[in-house]
Amino acid sequence: MATDNLHRVDGRYRIDYRPDQIKTGRRDSVLLPARLTPFIDRYLGEIRPALLRGTDHGALWVGTLGKPLAEPGIEKLVRVRSKALLGVAIGPHRFRQALGTTAPLVNRTEPGLARAVLDISEAVAAGHYNRANAIIATEFFHAEMLAATQAANNHARLEKIRRRRE
């Protein structure tokens, strides 16, 4: 992504993608949350210039050697940082999968939410991202097992009480 993709609008940043930058081949824009503005301001004003060391190639993300940080470098950084923070290395695509699964679990009345946010078809969402149905099925199974176990325990207790009375 280049710096010309990033625009500040009313105290927030917007990323505008050209068709050649998107898998679907369509233009897209993403308005970033206002809470990210101070961090982007600092990156653009202090960190990025320091990394560039007096040069500017137009890439938004810059590596420690001053060269553009491409997709493999970004993926490596995400994996290293997630490993340090969570104890497990997580690639960027796993965040998409997490969103695809979490969105329908958190908001069950909006099953198409993840599809819309990820800008993918319903078939792709169901086939590759949404694991919510498996989680819901597991929750249902566990609830049924708990109920059956409680019923069996209650039955056993009643039998024990009944035998004592006889």
GROMACS .gro file of C-alpha atoms in nm, residues 49-136:
model
   88
   49PRO     CA    1   1.062   0.929   0.819
   50ALA     CA    2   1.320   0.776   1.055
   51LEU     CA    3   1.291   0.440   0.878
   52LEU     CA    4   1.320   0.605   0.536
   53ARG     CA    5   1.653   0.772   0.630
   54GLY     CA    6   1.602   1.068   0.398
   55THR     CA    7   1.454   0.878   0.104
   56ASP     CA    8   1.090   0.824   0.007
   57HIS     CA    9   0.969   0.549  -0.222
   58GLY     CA   10   0.600   0.612  -0.156
   59ALA     CA   11   0.526   0.287   0.027
   60LEU     CA   12   0.322   0.340   0.340
   61TRP     CA   13   0.485   0.059   0.537
   62VAL     CA   14   0.863   0.076   0.563
   63GLY     CA   15   1.098  -0.193   0.691
   64THR     CA   16   1.395  -0.138   0.921
   65LEU     CA   17   1.630  -0.112   0.622
   66GLY     CA   18   1.423   0.171   0.471
   67LYS     CA   19   1.281  -0.044   0.193
   68PRO     CA   20   0.908  -0.094   0.127
   69LEU     CA   21   0.758  -0.352   0.357
   70ALA     CA   22   0.576  -0.596   0.128
   71GLU     CA   23   0.318  -0.861   0.214
   72PRO     CA   24   0.569  -1.127   0.331
   73GLY     CA   25   0.734  -0.875   0.565
   74ILE     CA   26   0.401  -0.764   0.707
   75GLU     CA   27   0.297  -1.126   0.758
   76LYS     CA   28   0.624  -1.198   0.938
   77LEU     CA   29   0.573  -0.896   1.166
   78VAL     CA   30   0.217  -1.003   1.249
   79ARG     CA   31   0.337  -1.353   1.333
   80VAL     CA   32   0.628  -1.229   1.548
   81ARG     CA   33   0.412  -0.975   1.736
   82SER     CA   34   0.125  -1.219   1.794
   83LYS     CA   35   0.371  -1.480   1.921
   84ALA     CA   36   0.518  -1.227   2.165
   85LEU     CA   37   0.175  -1.108   2.280
   86LEU     CA   38  -0.027  -1.432   2.275
   87GLY     CA   39   0.235  -1.704   2.285
   88VAL     CA   40   0.113  -1.829   1.945
   89ALA     CA   41   0.216  -1.704   1.602
   90ILE     CA   42  -0.096  -1.598   1.410
   91GLY     CA   43  -0.091  -1.499   1.045
   92PRO     CA   44  -0.300  -1.212   0.905
   93HIS     CA   45  -0.545  -1.448   0.735
   94ARG     CA   46  -0.639  -1.600   1.071
   95PHE     CA   47  -0.777  -1.260   1.172
   96ARG     CA   48  -1.015  -1.280   0.875
   97GLN     CA   49  -1.116  -1.630   0.982
   98ALA     CA   50  -1.166  -1.510   1.338
   99LEU     CA   51  -1.390  -1.228   1.217
  100GLY     CA   52  -1.580  -1.467   0.990
  101THR     CA   53  -1.650  -1.695   1.286
  102THR     CA   54  -1.693  -1.440   1.565
  103ALA     CA   55  -1.930  -1.201   1.388
  104PRO     CA   56  -2.214  -1.454   1.352
  105LEU     CA   57  -2.161  -1.579   1.708
  106VAL     CA   58  -2.171  -1.233   1.862
  107ASN     CA   59  -2.457  -1.104   1.650
  108ARG     CA   60  -2.669  -1.404   1.554
  109THR     CA   61  -2.942  -1.181   1.410
  110GLU     CA   62  -2.704  -1.055   1.140
  111PRO     CA   63  -2.564  -1.369   0.974
  112GLY     CA   64  -2.430  -1.176   0.674
  113LEU     CA   65  -2.226  -0.930   0.880
  114ALA     CA   66  -1.890  -1.104   0.836
  115ARG     CA   67  -1.952  -1.150   0.464
  116ALA     CA   68  -2.016  -0.777   0.428
  117VAL     CA   69  -1.715  -0.672   0.636
  118LEU     CA   70  -1.481  -0.914   0.457
  119ASP     CA   71  -1.635  -0.826   0.119
  120ILE     CA   72  -1.675  -1.188   0.014
  121SER     CA   73  -1.959  -1.397  -0.125
  122GLU     CA   74  -2.188  -1.595   0.102
  123ALA     CA   75  -2.046  -1.920  -0.041
  124VAL     CA   76  -1.688  -1.816   0.037
  125ALA     CA   77  -1.790  -1.699   0.386
  126ALA     CA   78  -1.966  -2.027   0.461
  127GLY     CA   79  -1.696  -2.246   0.309
  128HIS     CA   80  -1.380  -2.080   0.430
  129TYR     CA   81  -1.448  -1.836   0.713
  130ASN     CA   82  -1.756  -1.911   0.917
  131ARG     CA   83  -1.691  -2.182   1.175
  132ALA     CA   84  -1.976  -2.052   1.388
  133ASN     CA   85  -2.214  -2.335   1.295
  134ALA     CA   86  -1.965  -2.591   1.430
  135ILE     CA   87  -1.928  -2.388   1.749
  136ILE     CA   88  -2.305  -2.353   1.789
   0.00000   0.00000   0.00000
